[in-house]
Tab-separated table of C-alpha atoms in Angstrom:
chain	number	residue	atom	x	y	z
A	1	MET	CA	5.086	-8.691	1.966
A	2	LEU	CA	1.464	-8.476	0.777
A	3	THR	CA	0.143	-9.921	4.047
A	4	LYS	CA	2.257	-7.460	6.028
A	5	LEU	CA	1.043	-4.575	3.906
A	6	ILE	CA	-2.609	-5.511	4.421
A	7	ALA	CA	-2.078	-5.802	8.161
A	8	ALA	CA	-0.226	-2.488	8.304
A	9	ILE	CA	-2.891	-0.589	6.406
A	10	ALA	CA	-5.628	-2.253	8.442
A	11	SER	CA	-4.065	-1.289	11.782
A	12	LEU	CA	-2.392	2.052	11.076
A	13	GLY	CA	-5.058	2.975	8.556
A	14	PHE	CA	-7.827	2.331	11.051
A	15	ALA	CA	-6.045	4.381	13.702
A	16	ALA	CA	-5.405	7.264	11.308
A	17	LEU	CA	-9.050	7.298	10.270
A	18	PHE	CA	-10.159	8.384	13.714
A	19	ALA	CA	-8.977	11.785	12.496
A	20	ALA	CA	-11.232	11.520	9.460
A	21	PRO	CA	-14.512	12.620	11.056
A	22	ALA	CA	-12.756	15.837	12.076
A	23	ALA	CA	-11.462	16.165	8.507
A	24	ALA	CA	-14.951	15.624	7.148
A	25	GLN	CA	-16.241	18.289	9.539
A	26	GLU	CA	-13.661	20.710	8.133
A	27	ASP	CA	-15.021	20.012	4.672
A	28	ARG	CA	-18.578	20.585	5.907
A	29	SER	CA	-17.558	23.810	7.602
A	30	ALA	CA	-16.112	24.982	4.308
A	31	GLY	CA	-19.516	24.490	2.740
A	32	ALA	CA	-18.572	21.365	0.813
A	33	LEU	CA	-20.963	18.536	0.060
A	34	VAL	CA	-19.422	15.550	1.776
A	35	GLY	CA	-22.446	13.397	2.349
A	36	HIS	CA	-20.402	10.632	0.729
A	37	TRP	CA	-18.718	10.184	4.099
A	38	THR	CA	-21.974	8.821	5.506
A	39	GLY	CA	-21.436	5.247	6.652
A	40	MET	CA	-17.704	5.261	5.945
A	41	ILE	CA	-16.597	6.247	9.418
A	42	THR	CA	-18.330	3.909	11.811
A	43	GLU	CA	-18.398	3.497	15.551
A	44	GLN	CA	-15.200	2.614	17.362
A	45	GLY	CA	-14.383	-1.090	17.040
A	46	GLU	CA	-15.994	-1.531	13.631
A	47	ILE	CA	-14.040	-1.716	10.367
A	48	PRO	CA	-14.688	1.357	8.210
A	49	GLN	CA	-15.903	0.720	4.689
A	50	TYR	CA	-12.681	2.341	3.511
A	51	THR	CA	-10.503	-0.251	5.262
A	52	LEU	CA	-12.640	-3.097	3.925
A	53	SER	CA	-12.262	-1.702	0.402
A	54	VAL	CA	-8.476	-1.680	0.761
A	55	HIS	CA	-8.550	-5.243	2.103
A	56	ILE	CA	-10.521	-6.447	-0.921
A	57	SER	CA	-8.289	-4.620	-3.404
A	58	LEU	CA	-5.017	-5.876	-1.922
A	59	ASP	CA	-6.086	-9.373	-0.934
A	60	MET	CA	-7.312	-10.612	-4.315
A	61	SER	CA	-6.035	-14.112	-5.030
A	62	GLY	CA	-2.942	-14.265	-7.203
A	63	ASP	CA	-0.527	-11.543	-8.209
A	64	PRO	CA	-1.643	-9.875	-11.458
A	65	VAL	CA	1.938	-8.826	-12.244
A	66	GLY	CA	3.710	-11.476	-14.274
A	67	THR	CA	0.569	-13.410	-15.212
A	68	VAL	CA	0.921	-15.043	-18.647
A	69	LEU	CA	-2.212	-14.150	-20.617
A	70	ALA	CA	-1.290	-16.043	-23.791
A	71	SER	CA	1.661	-17.834	-25.324
A	72	TRP	CA	2.421	-19.225	-28.763
A	73	THR	CA	5.268	-20.424	-30.954
A	74	ARG	CA	6.125	-18.830	-34.262
A	75	PRO	CA	6.848	-20.991	-37.350
A	76	ASN	CA	10.563	-20.301	-36.880
A	77	GLY	CA	10.447	-21.731	-33.347
A	78	LEU	CA	10.458	-18.381	-31.544
A	79	GLU	CA	8.332	-18.572	-28.391
A	80	MET	CA	6.127	-15.568	-27.672
A	81	SER	CA	4.178	-14.645	-24.536
A	82	ARG	CA	1.828	-11.870	-23.522
A	83	VAL	CA	2.550	-11.066	-19.871
A	84	ARG	CA	0.857	-8.624	-17.514
A	85	GLY	CA	3.092	-5.885	-16.169
A	86	PRO	CA	2.706	-2.589	-14.289
A	87	ILE	CA	1.924	0.562	-16.239
A	88	GLY	CA	4.148	2.745	-14.051
A	89	VAL	CA	2.930	6.003	-12.539
A	90	ILE	CA	-0.834	6.439	-12.857
A	91	GLY	CA	-2.453	9.832	-12.382
A	92	ILE	CA	-6.113	9.835	-11.345
A	93	VAL	CA	-8.258	12.960	-11.349
A	94	TYR	CA	-11.610	12.650	-9.608
A	95	GLU	CA	-14.317	14.772	-8.089
A	96	SER	CA	-15.997	14.910	-4.705
A	97	ARG	CA	-16.123	11.340	-3.337
A	98	PRO	CA	-13.174	10.831	-0.945
A	99	ASN	CA	-13.559	7.030	-0.974
A	100	VAL	CA	-11.945	7.103	-4.422
A	101	THR	CA	-8.700	8.015	-2.659
A	102	ALA	CA	-8.749	4.609	-0.961
A	103	ASP	CA	-10.061	2.626	-3.925
A	104	ALA	CA	-7.732	4.102	-6.519
A	105	GLY	CA	-4.650	4.040	-4.324
A	106	ALA	CA	-5.134	0.398	-3.339
A	107	LEU	CA	-5.910	-0.811	-6.871
A	108	CYS	CA	-2.876	0.932	-8.344
A	109	LEU	CA	-0.686	-0.535	-5.633
A	110	ARG	CA	-2.116	-4.041	-6.145
A	111	ALA	CA	-1.116	-3.942	-9.810
A	112	GLY	CA	2.418	-2.770	-9.022
A	113	ASN	CA	1.900	0.879	-9.929
A	114	ALA	CA	2.519	4.192	-8.196
A	115	ALA	CA	-0.406	6.614	-7.959
A	116	ILE	CA	-0.701	10.391	-8.011
A	117	LEU	CA	-4.219	11.320	-6.929
A	118	ARG	CA	-6.007	14.626	-7.345
A	119	GLY	CA	-9.388	14.707	-5.615
A	120	GLY	CA	-12.095	17.317	-5.521
A	121	SER	CA	-11.955	20.476	-3.442
A	122	GLU	CA	-15.244	19.515	-1.759
A	123	SER	CA	-13.571	16.739	0.235
A	124	LEU	CA	-9.902	17.727	0.363
A	125	HIS	CA	-9.495	17.243	4.119
A	126	SER	CA	-11.269	13.874	4.010
A	127	SER	CA	-9.045	12.657	1.182
A	128	GLN	CA	-5.957	13.862	3.026
A	129	ALA	CA	-6.949	11.801	6.082
A	130	ILE	CA	-7.357	8.687	3.937
A	131	ALA	CA	-4.090	9.295	2.073
A	132	THR	CA	-2.292	9.702	5.401
A	133	ALA	CA	-3.629	6.297	6.480
A	134	LEU	CA	-2.499	4.629	3.252
A	135	ARG	CA	0.969	6.147	3.388
A	136	ALA	CA	1.382	5.164	7.037
A	137	GLY	CA	0.541	1.580	6.124
A	138	LEU	CA	3.060	1.605	3.272
A	139	ALA	CA	5.823	2.928	5.498
A	140	ASP	CA	5.103	0.363	8.204
A	141	ALA	CA	5.262	-2.433	5.616
A	142	GLY	CA	8.693	-1.234	4.490
A	143	LEU	CA	7.515	0.218	1.190
A	144	PRO	CA	8.090	3.764	-0.105
A	145	GLU	CA	5.220	5.867	1.205
A	146	ASN	CA	5.448	8.065	-1.896
A	147	THR	CA	4.076	5.135	-3.890
A	148	ILE	CA	0.727	6.822	-3.200
A	149	GLN	CA	0.645	10.614	-3.344
A	150	LEU	CA	-2.213	13.063	-3.055
A	151	VAL	CA	-2.080	16.486	-4.700
A	152	GLY	CA	-2.572	18.834	-1.776
A	153	THR	CA	-3.994	21.823	-3.595
A	154	THR	CA	-7.431	22.643	-4.966
A	155	ASP	CA	-5.922	24.871	-7.666
A	156	ARG	CA	-7.218	23.724	-11.044
A	157	ALA	CA	-3.802	24.422	-12.520
A	158	ALA	CA	-2.698	21.185	-10.871
A	159	VAL	CA	-4.974	19.250	-13.207
A	160	GLY	CA	-3.369	21.041	-16.148
A	161	HIS	CA	0.084	19.959	-14.989
A	162	MET	CA	-1.108	16.372	-14.739
A	163	MET	CA	-2.631	16.490	-18.215
A	164	ALA	CA	0.736	17.705	-19.501
A	165	GLY	CA	2.379	14.624	-18.004
A	166	LEU	CA	4.327	16.175	-15.112
A	167	GLY	CA	7.487	16.492	-17.163
A	168	GLY	CA	7.374	12.939	-18.463
A	169	LYS	CA	6.820	11.376	-15.037
A	170	LEU	CA	3.207	10.328	-15.656
A	171	ASP	CA	2.530	7.233	-17.777
A	172	VAL	CA	-1.256	7.365	-17.988
A	173	LEU	CA	-4.064	9.609	-16.723
A	174	VAL	CA	-7.478	8.416	-15.575
A	175	PRO	CA	-10.344	10.940	-15.250
A	176	ARG	CA	-13.041	9.666	-12.901
A	177	GLY	CA	-16.012	11.936	-12.623
A	178	GLY	CA	-18.648	13.814	-14.548
A	179	LYS	CA	-18.978	14.239	-18.275
A	180	SER	CA	-17.327	17.675	-18.339
A	181	LEU	CA	-14.240	16.457	-16.455
A	182	VAL	CA	-13.784	13.455	-18.724
A	183	ALA	CA	-14.306	15.594	-21.832
A	184	ARG	CA	-11.726	18.151	-20.682
A	185	VAL	CA	-9.101	15.495	-20.039
A	186	GLN	CA	-9.811	13.773	-23.361
A	187	GLU	CA	-9.418	17.051	-25.227
A	188	GLU	CA	-6.411	18.517	-23.430
A	189	ALA	CA	-4.293	15.626	-22.142
A	190	ARG	CA	-0.839	15.114	-23.626
A	191	VAL	CA	-0.421	11.662	-22.093
A	192	PRO	CA	-2.379	8.434	-22.723
A	193	ILE	CA	-5.704	8.379	-20.891
A	194	ILE	CA	-8.166	5.740	-19.750
A	195	GLY	CA	-11.599	7.328	-19.900
A	196	HIS	CA	-15.145	6.184	-19.248
A	197	LEU	CA	-18.594	7.106	-20.440
A	198	GLU	CA	-21.692	7.982	-18.446
A	199	GLY	CA	-22.640	4.852	-16.592
A	200	LEU	CA	-26.083	3.621	-17.682
A	201	CYS	CA	-25.254	0.183	-16.316
A	202	HIS	CA	-27.519	-2.759	-17.127
A	203	THR	CA	-27.922	-6.032	-15.228
A	204	TYR	CA	-29.266	-8.867	-17.396
A	205	ILE	CA	-31.085	-11.829	-15.864
A	206	HIS	CA	-30.900	-14.962	-18.024
A	207	GLU	CA	-33.786	-17.407	-18.363
A	208	GLN	CA	-31.787	-20.062	-16.476
A	209	ALA	CA	-30.714	-17.752	-13.641
A	210	ASP	CA	-31.143	-18.963	-10.074
A	211	PRO	CA	-33.957	-16.794	-8.628
A	212	ALA	CA	-32.322	-16.382	-5.203
A	213	LYS	CA	-28.970	-15.427	-6.709
A	214	ALA	CA	-30.666	-13.072	-9.172
A	215	GLU	CA	-32.431	-11.298	-6.306
A	216	ALA	CA	-29.243	-10.960	-4.249
A	217	ILE	CA	-27.221	-9.727	-7.223
A	218	ILE	CA	-29.711	-7.127	-8.436
A	219	VAL	CA	-30.235	-5.682	-4.940
A	220	ASN	CA	-26.482	-5.505	-4.359
A	221	ALA	CA	-25.760	-4.059	-7.805
A	222	LYS	CA	-28.276	-1.276	-7.321
A	223	LEU	CA	-28.119	-0.476	-3.624
A	224	ARG	CA	-24.652	-1.357	-2.302
A	225	ARG	CA	-23.556	2.194	-3.138
A	226	VAL	CA	-26.161	4.117	-5.085
A	227	GLY	CA	-23.990	7.173	-5.737
A	228	VAL	CA	-21.327	5.494	-7.858
A	229	CYS	CA	-21.326	5.401	-11.661
A	230	GLY	CA	-21.176	1.590	-11.625
A	231	SER	CA	-24.504	1.215	-9.846
A	232	THR	CA	-27.122	-0.660	-11.874
A	233	GLU	CA	-29.617	1.655	-13.533
A	234	THR	CA	-31.497	-0.766	-15.779
A	235	MET	CA	-32.677	-4.300	-15.062
A	236	LEU	CA	-33.162	-6.479	-18.141
A	237	ILE	CA	-34.911	-9.791	-17.630
A	238	ASP	CA	-35.563	-12.568	-20.137
A	239	ALA	CA	-39.182	-12.420	-21.260
A	240	SER	CA	-39.661	-16.151	-20.649
A	241	ILE	CA	-39.182	-15.756	-16.884
A	242	ALA	CA	-40.289	-12.164	-16.380
A	243	HIS	CA	-43.868	-13.035	-15.381
A	244	GLY	CA	-42.749	-15.274	-12.532
A	245	LEU	CA	-39.533	-13.583	-11.360
A	246	LEU	CA	-40.072	-9.873	-11.927
A	247	PRO	CA	-42.583	-9.424	-9.073
A	248	ARG	CA	-40.079	-11.031	-6.668
A	249	LEU	CA	-37.238	-8.790	-7.797
A	250	ALA	CA	-39.430	-5.680	-7.737
A	251	ALA	CA	-40.594	-6.462	-4.200
A	252	ALA	CA	-37.012	-6.931	-2.987
A	253	LEU	CA	-35.896	-3.630	-4.509
A	254	GLU	CA	-38.898	-1.682	-3.207
A	255	LYS	CA	-38.446	-3.157	0.266
A	256	ALA	CA	-34.869	-1.815	0.231
A	257	GLY	CA	-36.147	1.659	-0.729
A	258	CYS	CA	-35.574	1.607	-4.484
A	259	GLU	CA	-38.005	3.373	-6.808
A	260	LEU	CA	-38.872	1.405	-9.967
A	261	ARG	CA	-39.856	2.766	-13.349
A	262	GLY	CA	-40.918	0.817	-16.418
A	263	ASP	CA	-43.375	0.518	-19.268
A	264	ALA	CA	-45.922	-2.021	-20.402
A	265	HIS	CA	-43.176	-4.317	-21.647
C-alpha cells in the first residue's frame, strides 16, 4: 500500500502541480509574498521539490506505527511495552510558506494520522494546488482523500475554531510560524499543542569530525533552504581544530553566497 501511495502521489501529484504556477500567480496578483515558490515548480520533466519532499517523508525505512520503543517485566511477571501509535487528527496552523502543506500532510500520513491544515492567506491558492495533488494521490491509492484536508478560508476565525478543538475532533494542534502565532496558540488553545521556539539552530563540529563531511553538512544545513526555521544560524567548532578547519568551512559557505559574522574567538 505504501509503495502504491508513493507512486500515486508522484504521478497524480506531479500532474496536478502543473496548475500550481497559475495558483502562485493568483497569489502574486493578490499582492501576496509568495517568493517561497521559487525553485519548487521546475521545468517540465523535472521532479518538483514538493514531490521529492513527499517521497522522502513517505518512503522512510520501517513503519513507525507499532514500533516497540521499550519493554520490561514487572516483579509480578506482568510484561509491559511502550509502543508507538498514531495521535489521531492533527491540526497544523502555519503562515506563508505553501511547501508546509506538502511536508506536514505527508509526515502526518506517514505516522498514521489525519491532518487538518490551515495555511496563510498569502499563499492560499498555492496551498490549495498542493493539497489537491495530495488528495488525488490518496484517492488513487485507495485511501480516504479526507485524510488530508486544507481549510479553504483565510478568515482568522477558522484558527479560533481549531484552537477550540473542532468540537472534540482535533487531538493535537501544532502552530508553525512566527513568535506571535505560537504565543497566541499557546495562550488560547483548548487542546494539547506541540509548540516550538524561535530557531537559533547551532551546528557543532567535533574535534574528530571528518573535514569533508563537516563541510558538506554545514553547507547543507545552512543553505539547503535558508528561509526555514531549522536552518543553521550558528556554527560551533571545537577550538582544537578551528585553526585548520574553519578557513575551509568559511570558504565553502562564502562561495555558496553565505555571509559570515564572528568575533575574535
